[in-house]
Amino acid sequence: MSPVGREWRREPLYHLDPELNGLLRSELIRQQETLELIASENFASRAVLEATGSVLTNKYAEGLPGARYYGGCDIVDQVEQLAIDRCKAVFGAEHVNVQPHSGSSANLAALFALLDPGDTLMGMELTHGGHLTHGLDINYSGRTYDVVRYHVHRVTETIDYDEVRELALTRRPKLIICGYSSYPRIVDWAAFRAIADECGALLLADIAHIAGLIAAGVHPNPVPYCDVVTSTTHKTLTGPRAGLIMCRQEHARAIDRAVFPGMQGGPLMHVIAAKAVCLKIAQSEEFHRLQRQIVVNCLALAETLAAGGVRLVSGGTDVHLALLDLRSTGLNGLQCQDLLESVGITANRNVVPFEAGKFNVASGLRVGSPAVTTRGFMEPEMRHTGELILRAIAARDDAVALAEIRREVLDLLDRFPLYEFL
Ligand SMILES: *Cc1c(COP(=O)(O)O)cnc(C)c1O
């Protein structure tokens, strides 16, 4: 008789669980055959996938490097320290915690560290570009704190810094959050710091979307201006699906204790290893070139769409995403998202600031260039993509034309192989 558990432990996934393995294959093919414009998505590198799939998934390491509640942590201590040191090098942070499981966990831990229930928190209105964790009423953040919401300006559709200042001085928030999910312009961190200083607030920047751009110097870095900076690692940073927190030394203990034992148990050491990998890549010249191209590519796509009659919220884009106002096209956000999905292009509907429409339908579409740029697209392919979107909108009821567009999408993607080693 063989030892218990020995046989199945060695079996490859395709053999052990063909049903699940089939789903993984299908998802790989979907990613290969889809033109990915979801602004928050990207394609992790082979090395990031390897680290995420490593034996580090087996290790319990509650605590911090050098101060764990479990034995056998020498090696994972070195892994986590590598991730911390690389993060400090990339962003110039004084203190880093790489344990948050996601961007939302990072934000909630930061709020838990800096605020008491009932304290006043100021964040941007979700429908103007903010995130759930910046004080939405049905989120933990909105349920726990007294939330003041600021907006973009009705005319310019860019952050209304005058309103931010006025609200801050009258409502005296303990913490102001800047950094967004669907804001296409550069954020003026110094302006936020000045307002925070004037009203005696702490300042938190959430760079979930733009961390890669910041690492490459394509967007200004908030770290010198902020008490705390939170991020994801899977968006422009091109790492594993996870989060991290950077802060000034004075908040180090509060942040670390809020993450563990405040909100989390054991850290995901395999994911932390993958964060170390992406933070190594983030220091390379190739990564900086990729991030510069992401911005150039987004502009090429946005300009093509604008030339085709689609209005850009705020009139343009400085970053990796653009927000399209579809009201001139006769389609709402949901219809446009479904139409594009039928030709193999994925993007997500998004409300337009001040719109009256329903949140779930929405009048806008958010498009982003990180994933296709990682895949190899340059400006000609972005302009081609813009033309394909315009043609799909125009041919919305013409099944033959839509089928032809789907074929063109596949031809375009064929020239940029993805994960051919898998
Ligand atoms: C994506 C995002 C997050 C949350 O990240 P998750 O990993 O999905 O929890 C937080 N803040 C902002 C601004 C984001 O765009």
Short mmCIF file of C-alpha atoms and ligand atoms in Angstrom, two decimals:
data_model
loop_
_atom_site.label_atom_id
_atom_site.label_comp_id
_atom_site.label_asym_id
_atom_site.label_seq_id
_atom_site.Cartn_x
_atom_site.Cartn_y
_atom_site.Cartn_z
CA MET A 1 0.00 0.00 0.00
CA SER A 2 1.26 3.45 -0.86
CA PRO A 3 1.53 6.22 1.74
CA VAL A 4 -1.68 8.20 2.13
CA GLY A 5 -2.04 11.12 -0.26
CA ARG A 6 1.14 10.40 -2.21
CA GLU A 7 -0.44 9.65 -5.59
CA TRP A 8 -2.77 12.59 -6.11
CA ARG A 9 -0.20 14.99 -4.74
CA ARG A 10 2.04 14.39 -7.74
CA GLU A 11 -0.62 14.50 -10.40
CA PRO A 12 -0.64 17.46 -12.77
CA LEU A 13 -3.77 19.59 -12.79
CA TYR A 14 -4.88 18.49 -16.26
CA HIS A 15 -4.95 14.91 -15.01
CA LEU A 16 -6.25 15.44 -11.49
CA ASP A 17 -9.00 17.91 -12.33
CA PRO A 18 -9.75 18.10 -16.06
CA GLU A 19 -12.91 20.10 -15.38
CA LEU A 20 -11.08 22.95 -13.64
CA ASN A 21 -8.11 22.66 -15.97
CA GLY A 22 -10.46 23.10 -18.92
CA LEU A 23 -11.73 26.33 -17.42
CA LEU A 24 -8.17 27.63 -16.98
CA ARG A 25 -7.42 26.80 -20.64
CA SER A 26 -10.61 28.56 -21.71
CA GLU A 27 -9.67 31.67 -19.76
CA LEU A 28 -6.18 31.66 -21.28
CA ILE A 29 -7.73 31.51 -24.76
CA ARG A 30 -10.22 34.25 -23.86
CA GLN A 31 -7.34 36.51 -22.78
CA GLN A 32 -5.38 35.69 -25.95
CA GLU A 33 -8.36 36.37 -28.22
CA THR A 34 -9.70 39.49 -26.52
CA LEU A 35 -8.62 43.08 -27.08
CA GLU A 36 -8.35 44.15 -23.45
CA LEU A 37 -9.18 47.79 -22.74
CA ILE A 38 -10.29 47.48 -19.10
CA ALA A 39 -8.15 50.20 -17.54
CA SER A 40 -7.54 48.31 -14.30
CA GLU A 41 -6.35 45.11 -15.97
CA ASN A 42 -2.95 44.00 -17.19
CA PHE A 43 -1.00 40.85 -18.08
CA ALA A 44 1.38 39.67 -15.37
CA SER A 45 4.75 38.49 -16.63
CA ARG A 46 5.85 34.85 -16.62
CA ALA A 47 8.10 35.47 -13.61
CA VAL A 48 5.20 36.97 -11.64
CA LEU A 49 3.02 33.95 -12.51
CA GLU A 50 5.82 31.60 -11.41
CA ALA A 51 6.27 33.31 -8.05
CA THR A 52 2.51 33.35 -7.48
CA GLY A 53 2.37 29.63 -8.22
CA SER A 54 5.30 28.80 -5.95
CA VAL A 55 5.67 26.71 -2.75
CA LEU A 56 5.54 29.90 -0.71
CA THR A 57 1.77 29.38 -0.68
CA ASN A 58 2.47 26.77 2.02
CA LYS A 59 4.09 29.08 4.55
CA TYR A 60 2.42 30.73 7.53
CA ALA A 61 4.24 33.92 8.46
CA GLU A 62 2.00 36.04 10.69
CA GLY A 63 4.03 39.00 11.88
CA LEU A 64 6.78 40.93 10.12
CA PRO A 65 10.27 39.94 8.91
CA GLY A 66 12.35 39.07 11.99
CA ALA A 67 9.29 39.06 14.28
CA ARG A 68 7.02 36.18 13.31
CA TYR A 69 4.61 34.02 15.27
CA TYR A 70 5.80 30.88 13.43
CA GLY A 71 9.10 29.07 12.98
CA GLY A 72 10.75 28.39 9.66
CA CYS A 73 10.43 31.95 8.45
CA ASP A 74 14.10 32.73 7.61
CA ILE A 75 13.57 32.47 3.90
CA VAL A 76 10.20 34.16 3.66
CA ASP A 77 11.66 36.92 5.86
CA GLN A 78 14.21 37.53 3.11
CA VAL A 79 11.48 37.43 0.46
CA GLU A 80 9.34 39.99 2.25
CA GLN A 81 12.34 42.22 3.02
CA LEU A 82 13.27 42.17 -0.67
CA ALA A 83 9.75 43.32 -1.60
CA ILE A 84 9.87 46.07 1.07
CA ASP A 85 13.32 47.32 0.04
CA ARG A 86 12.43 47.34 -3.64
CA CYS A 87 9.21 49.21 -2.97
CA LYS A 88 11.14 51.84 -0.98
CA ALA A 89 13.61 52.16 -3.86
CA VAL A 90 10.89 52.52 -6.50
CA PHE A 91 8.76 55.12 -4.71
CA GLY A 92 11.14 56.69 -2.18
CA ALA A 93 8.95 55.65 0.76
CA GLU A 94 10.14 55.77 4.38
CA HIS A 95 8.14 52.72 5.48
CA VAL A 96 6.38 49.97 3.52
CA ASN A 97 3.96 47.18 4.37
CA VAL A 98 3.59 44.67 1.51
CA GLN A 99 1.05 42.39 3.20
CA PRO A 100 -2.37 43.78 2.13
CA HIS A 101 -4.21 41.17 0.07
CA SER A 102 -5.72 43.79 -2.25
CA GLY A 103 -6.09 47.49 -2.88
CA SER A 104 -9.29 47.57 -0.85
CA SER A 105 -7.61 45.78 2.09
CA ALA A 106 -4.79 48.31 1.93
CA ASN A 107 -7.24 51.22 2.08
CA LEU A 108 -9.33 49.77 4.89
CA ALA A 109 -6.19 49.02 6.91
CA ALA A 110 -4.98 52.60 6.38
CA LEU A 111 -8.34 54.00 7.53
CA PHE A 112 -8.33 51.65 10.52
CA ALA A 113 -4.81 52.86 11.40
CA LEU A 114 -5.47 56.58 11.12
CA LEU A 115 -9.11 57.09 12.12
CA ASP A 116 -11.56 56.20 14.89
CA PRO A 117 -15.17 55.29 14.04
CA GLY A 118 -17.18 58.47 13.57
CA ASP A 119 -14.18 60.58 12.48
CA THR A 120 -14.58 62.72 9.39
CA LEU A 121 -13.12 61.39 6.15
CA MET A 122 -13.05 63.29 2.89
CA GLY A 123 -12.96 61.51 -0.45
CA MET A 124 -14.08 62.01 -4.01
CA GLU A 125 -17.64 61.11 -4.94
CA LEU A 126 -17.63 57.61 -6.48
CA THR A 127 -19.51 58.74 -9.59
CA HIS A 128 -16.84 61.39 -10.19
CA GLY A 129 -13.94 58.94 -10.08
CA GLY A 130 -13.48 57.85 -6.47
CA HIS A 131 -13.37 54.27 -5.16
CA LEU A 132 -15.78 52.28 -2.96
CA THR A 133 -13.30 52.37 -0.11
CA HIS A 134 -13.12 56.18 -0.16
CA GLY A 135 -16.41 56.48 1.71
CA LEU A 136 -19.24 54.95 -0.33
CA ASP A 137 -22.25 54.58 1.98
CA ILE A 138 -22.60 50.80 1.46
CA ASN A 139 -18.87 50.19 1.96
CA TYR A 140 -17.21 49.68 5.37
CA SER A 141 -15.58 53.10 4.90
CA GLY A 142 -18.91 54.87 4.47
CA ARG A 143 -20.58 52.93 7.27
CA THR A 144 -17.85 53.67 9.78
CA TYR A 145 -16.80 57.26 9.16
CA ASP A 146 -18.53 60.58 8.66
CA VAL A 147 -17.87 61.13 4.95
CA VAL A 148 -17.54 64.43 3.11
CA ARG A 149 -17.50 64.06 -0.68
CA TYR A 150 -15.78 66.36 -3.15
CA HIS A 151 -16.30 66.51 -6.89
CA VAL A 152 -14.90 67.43 -10.25
CA HIS A 153 -15.81 70.85 -11.60
CA ARG A 154 -19.00 70.90 -13.68
CA VAL A 155 -17.37 72.67 -16.62
CA THR A 156 -13.76 71.46 -16.67
CA GLU A 157 -14.57 67.98 -15.30
CA THR A 158 -11.24 68.11 -13.47
CA ILE A 159 -10.84 68.15 -9.67
CA ASP A 160 -12.41 71.25 -8.20
CA TYR A 161 -9.57 72.22 -5.84
CA ASP A 162 -11.50 75.31 -4.69
CA GLU A 163 -14.38 73.12 -3.57
CA VAL A 164 -11.95 70.68 -1.90
CA ARG A 165 -10.42 73.56 0.07
CA GLU A 166 -13.76 75.06 1.03
CA LEU A 167 -15.16 71.71 2.20
CA ALA A 168 -11.96 70.91 4.05
CA LEU A 169 -11.97 74.22 5.92
CA THR A 170 -15.64 74.01 6.91
CA ARG A 171 -15.86 70.26 7.67
CA ARG A 172 -12.34 69.80 9.11
CA PRO A 173 -11.80 66.15 8.05
CA LYS A 174 -9.21 64.14 9.94
CA LEU A 175 -8.13 62.52 6.65
CA ILE A 176 -8.35 63.53 2.99
CA ILE A 177 -8.09 60.88 0.28
CA CYS A 178 -6.87 61.68 -3.23
CA GLY A 179 -6.14 59.24 -6.09
CA TYR A 180 -8.93 57.66 -8.16
CA SER A 181 -10.38 54.84 -10.27
CA SER A 182 -11.59 56.70 -13.33
CA TYR A 183 -9.86 60.07 -13.42
CA PRO A 184 -8.07 60.74 -16.71
CA ARG A 185 -5.89 63.69 -15.65
CA ILE A 186 -2.79 64.32 -13.54
CA VAL A 187 -3.45 64.88 -9.83
CA ASP A 188 -1.87 67.92 -8.14
CA TRP A 189 -0.56 66.32 -4.94
CA ALA A 190 1.02 69.57 -3.74
CA ALA A 191 -2.37 71.31 -3.90
CA PHE A 192 -3.87 68.54 -1.74
CA ARG A 193 -0.96 68.81 0.73
CA ALA A 194 -1.48 72.56 1.04
CA ILE A 195 -5.21 72.06 1.73
CA ALA A 196 -4.52 69.27 4.23
CA ASP A 197 -2.01 71.47 6.06
CA GLU A 198 -4.42 74.40 6.10
CA CYS A 199 -7.18 72.36 7.76
CA GLY A 200 -4.92 70.10 9.85
CA ALA A 201 -5.84 66.85 8.02
CA LEU A 202 -3.78 63.80 7.23
CA LEU A 203 -3.37 63.09 3.51
CA LEU A 204 -3.68 59.69 1.85
CA ALA A 205 -3.04 59.10 -1.86
CA ASP A 206 -4.47 55.93 -3.41
CA ILE A 207 -2.33 55.18 -6.47
CA ALA A 208 -3.99 51.84 -7.27
CA HIS A 209 -4.35 52.79 -10.93
CA ILE A 210 -1.27 54.88 -11.58
CA ALA A 211 1.48 53.18 -9.53
CA GLY A 212 3.28 52.00 -12.68
CA LEU A 213 3.18 55.47 -14.23
CA ILE A 214 4.57 56.94 -11.00
CA ALA A 215 7.31 54.30 -10.76
CA ALA A 216 8.40 55.33 -14.26
CA GLY A 217 8.18 59.08 -13.59
CA VAL A 218 5.31 59.52 -16.07
CA HIS A 219 2.99 60.85 -13.35
CA PRO A 220 4.21 62.92 -10.33
CA ASN A 221 4.93 60.89 -7.19
CA PRO A 222 2.68 61.62 -4.17
CA VAL A 223 4.99 59.97 -1.63
CA PRO A 224 6.84 63.19 -0.66
CA TYR A 225 3.48 64.94 -0.03
CA CYS A 226 1.46 62.28 1.77
CA ASP A 227 1.24 60.71 5.18
CA VAL A 228 0.16 57.43 3.63
CA VAL A 229 0.10 56.08 0.06
CA THR A 230 -1.81 52.91 -0.82
CA SER A 231 -1.70 50.93 -4.04
CA THR A 232 -2.61 47.78 -5.85
CA THR A 233 0.16 45.84 -7.58
CA HIS A 234 -1.85 44.35 -10.46
CA LYS A 235 -2.91 47.40 -12.46
CA THR A 236 -0.25 49.51 -14.21
CA LEU A 237 2.39 48.03 -11.90
CA THR A 238 1.91 44.70 -13.77
CA GLY A 239 2.38 42.49 -10.72
CA PRO A 240 0.20 39.97 -8.85
CA ARG A 241 -3.36 40.77 -7.71
CA ALA A 242 -2.64 42.44 -4.35
CA GLY A 243 -2.00 45.68 -2.47
CA LEU A 244 0.62 47.55 -0.45
CA ILE A 245 0.92 50.55 1.87
CA MET A 246 3.67 53.15 2.07
CA CYS A 247 3.86 55.72 4.87
CA ARG A 248 5.94 58.18 6.80
CA GLN A 249 7.95 56.66 9.63
CA GLU A 250 5.67 58.24 12.27
CA HIS A 251 2.73 56.10 11.04
CA ALA A 252 4.75 52.89 10.57
CA ARG A 253 3.65 51.14 13.75
CA ALA A 254 -0.02 52.09 13.36
CA ILE A 255 -0.09 50.90 9.74
CA ASP A 256 1.68 47.60 10.47
CA ARG A 257 -0.61 46.85 13.40
CA ALA A 258 -3.71 47.74 11.40
CA VAL A 259 -2.78 45.25 8.67
CA PHE A 260 -1.92 42.53 11.19
CA PRO A 261 -3.46 41.75 13.64
CA GLY A 262 -6.00 44.50 12.88
CA MET A 263 -7.46 43.25 9.62
CA GLN A 264 -5.55 40.25 8.30
CA GLY A 265 -4.10 36.96 9.47
CA GLY A 266 -1.29 35.21 7.63
CA PRO A 267 0.23 37.11 4.69
CA LEU A 268 0.17 35.50 1.22
CA MET A 269 3.91 34.91 0.95
CA HIS A 270 3.71 33.61 -2.64
CA VAL A 271 1.97 36.82 -3.67
CA ILE A 272 4.49 38.91 -1.71
CA ALA A 273 7.23 37.09 -3.65
CA ALA A 274 5.50 38.09 -6.87
CA LYS A 275 5.31 41.70 -5.62
CA ALA A 276 9.10 41.58 -5.14
CA VAL A 277 9.42 40.44 -8.76
CA CYS A 278 7.25 43.22 -10.18
CA LEU A 279 9.05 45.81 -8.05
CA LYS A 280 12.39 44.61 -9.47
CA ILE A 281 11.03 44.95 -13.00
CA ALA A 282 9.63 48.39 -12.10
CA GLN A 283 13.22 49.66 -11.72
CA SER A 284 14.22 48.70 -15.26
CA GLU A 285 14.49 50.97 -18.30
CA GLU A 286 12.20 48.59 -20.26
CA PHE A 287 9.48 49.06 -17.67
CA HIS A 288 9.86 52.83 -17.84
CA ARG A 289 9.56 52.66 -21.64
CA LEU A 290 6.44 50.51 -21.30
CA GLN A 291 4.82 53.06 -18.98
CA ARG A 292 5.67 55.97 -21.29
CA GLN A 293 4.14 54.02 -24.17
CA ILE A 294 1.00 53.30 -22.11
CA VAL A 295 0.36 57.05 -21.89
CA VAL A 296 1.24 57.69 -25.56
CA ASN A 297 -1.02 54.80 -26.59
CA CYS A 298 -3.95 55.98 -24.53
CA LEU A 299 -3.73 59.40 -26.14
CA ALA A 300 -3.62 57.84 -29.62
CA LEU A 301 -6.77 55.83 -28.85
CA ALA A 302 -8.56 58.80 -27.25
CA GLU A 303 -7.72 61.14 -30.13
CA THR A 304 -9.00 58.64 -32.69
CA LEU A 305 -12.29 58.28 -30.78
CA ALA A 306 -12.61 62.05 -30.34
CA ALA A 307 -11.99 62.59 -34.06
CA GLY A 308 -14.84 60.12 -34.64
CA GLY A 309 -17.23 62.27 -32.62
CA VAL A 310 -17.03 60.71 -29.13
CA ARG A 311 -16.67 63.28 -26.35
CA LEU A 312 -13.81 62.76 -23.87
CA VAL A 313 -14.68 63.63 -20.27
CA SER A 314 -12.40 66.51 -19.19
CA GLY A 315 -11.50 66.99 -22.85
CA GLY A 316 -8.59 64.57 -22.91
CA THR A 317 -6.27 62.28 -20.99
CA ASP A 318 -2.81 62.54 -19.39
CA VAL A 319 -2.67 58.97 -18.13
CA HIS A 320 -3.44 55.35 -19.01
CA LEU A 321 -7.21 55.75 -19.22
CA ALA A 322 -9.82 57.87 -20.92
CA LEU A 323 -13.46 58.32 -20.04
CA LEU A 324 -15.81 58.41 -23.04
CA ASP A 325 -19.14 60.21 -22.89
CA LEU A 326 -21.35 58.11 -25.18
CA ARG A 327 -24.40 60.36 -25.16
CA SER A 328 -23.74 61.54 -28.74
CA THR A 329 -23.63 57.93 -30.02
CA GLY A 330 -27.15 56.89 -29.07
CA LEU A 331 -25.77 54.04 -26.96
CA ASN A 332 -25.57 53.92 -23.19
CA GLY A 333 -22.56 52.49 -21.35
CA LEU A 334 -24.05 49.04 -20.88
CA GLN A 335 -25.11 48.74 -24.53
CA CYS A 336 -21.69 49.87 -25.71
CA GLN A 337 -19.89 47.48 -23.34
CA ASP A 338 -22.02 44.57 -24.64
CA LEU A 339 -21.59 45.63 -28.28
CA LEU A 340 -17.80 45.77 -27.93
CA GLU A 341 -17.73 42.45 -26.09
CA SER A 342 -19.54 40.90 -29.10
CA VAL A 343 -16.58 41.89 -31.32
CA GLY A 344 -13.95 40.78 -28.79
CA ILE A 345 -13.11 44.11 -27.19
CA THR A 346 -13.54 44.41 -23.40
CA ALA A 347 -14.02 47.72 -21.60
CA ASN A 348 -16.33 48.75 -18.79
CA ARG A 349 -19.26 51.12 -18.54
CA ASN A 350 -18.74 54.06 -16.24
CA VAL A 351 -20.88 56.95 -15.10
CA VAL A 352 -20.05 60.36 -16.44
CA PRO A 353 -19.74 63.12 -13.79
CA PHE A 354 -23.11 64.82 -13.05
CA GLU A 355 -25.06 62.42 -15.29
CA ALA A 356 -28.61 61.60 -14.36
CA GLY A 357 -28.64 58.03 -15.75
CA LYS A 358 -28.70 54.86 -13.71
CA PHE A 359 -25.44 53.72 -12.18
CA ASN A 360 -25.78 50.23 -13.65
CA VAL A 361 -26.46 51.47 -17.16
CA ALA A 362 -24.29 54.62 -17.22
CA SER A 363 -23.60 57.02 -20.07
CA GLY A 364 -19.89 56.49 -20.27
CA LEU A 365 -17.24 53.92 -21.07
CA ARG A 366 -13.82 53.70 -19.46
CA VAL A 367 -11.01 52.58 -21.76
CA GLY A 368 -7.39 51.98 -20.82
CA SER A 369 -4.14 51.15 -22.57
CA PRO A 370 -2.07 49.16 -19.99
CA ALA A 371 -2.98 45.61 -21.04
CA VAL A 372 -2.69 46.10 -24.81
CA THR A 373 0.56 48.05 -24.38
CA THR A 374 2.01 45.24 -22.27
CA ARG A 375 0.95 42.97 -25.11
CA GLY A 376 2.92 45.08 -27.60
CA PHE A 377 0.51 47.57 -29.19
CA MET A 378 2.00 50.87 -30.40
CA GLU A 379 0.22 53.97 -31.75
CA PRO A 380 -0.83 52.44 -35.12
CA GLU A 381 -2.58 49.55 -33.34
CA MET A 382 -4.24 51.98 -30.91
CA ARG A 383 -5.57 54.08 -33.79
CA HIS A 384 -6.76 50.87 -35.47
CA THR A 385 -8.49 49.89 -32.21
CA GLY A 386 -10.21 53.29 -32.08
CA GLU A 387 -11.43 52.83 -35.67
CA LEU A 388 -12.74 49.36 -34.84
CA ILE A 389 -14.70 50.79 -31.89
CA LEU A 390 -16.17 53.58 -34.02
CA ARG A 391 -17.09 51.11 -36.76
CA ALA A 392 -18.75 48.78 -34.25
CA ILE A 393 -20.82 51.64 -32.83
CA ALA A 394 -21.89 52.67 -36.33
CA ALA A 395 -22.66 49.06 -37.37
CA ARG A 396 -24.41 48.15 -34.12
CA ASP A 397 -27.36 46.50 -35.91
CA ASP A 398 -25.39 44.95 -38.78
CA ALA A 399 -24.43 41.40 -37.86
CA VAL A 400 -22.30 40.91 -40.99
CA ALA A 401 -20.28 44.06 -40.36
CA LEU A 402 -19.83 43.12 -36.68
CA ALA A 403 -18.58 39.66 -37.65
CA GLU A 404 -16.03 41.29 -39.96
CA ILE A 405 -14.88 43.57 -37.11
CA ARG A 406 -14.52 40.53 -34.83
CA ARG A 407 -12.28 38.92 -37.50
CA GLU A 408 -10.16 42.08 -37.70
CA VAL A 409 -9.78 42.11 -33.91
CA LEU A 410 -8.50 38.53 -34.02
CA ASP A 411 -6.09 39.33 -36.88
CA LEU A 412 -4.75 42.29 -34.92
CA LEU A 413 -4.28 40.22 -31.74
CA ASP A 414 -2.63 37.39 -33.70
CA ARG A 415 0.32 39.69 -34.37
CA PHE A 416 0.90 40.10 -30.60
CA PRO A 417 1.16 36.63 -29.05
CA LEU A 418 0.31 36.41 -25.35
CA TYR A 419 1.60 33.68 -23.00
CA GLU A 420 2.72 31.53 -25.95
CA PHE A 421 4.91 29.60 -23.45
CA LEU A 422 1.86 28.35 -21.52
C1 LIG B 1 -8.73 49.18 -8.05
C2 LIG B 1 -8.76 50.19 -6.97
C3 LIG B 1 -8.74 49.81 -5.62
C4 LIG B 1 -9.03 48.42 -5.12
O1 LIG B 1 -8.30 47.40 -5.53
P1 LIG B 1 -8.79 45.88 -5.29
O2 LIG B 1 -7.50 45.15 -5.39
O3 LIG B 1 -9.76 45.59 -6.38
O4 LIG B 1 -9.40 45.78 -3.95
C5 LIG B 1 -8.60 50.79 -4.66
N1 LIG B 1 -8.53 52.08 -5.00
C6 LIG B 1 -8.59 52.49 -6.28
C7 LIG B 1 -8.50 53.94 -6.59
C8 LIG B 1 -8.71 51.56 -7.31
O5 LIG B 1 -8.82 51.96 -8.56
#
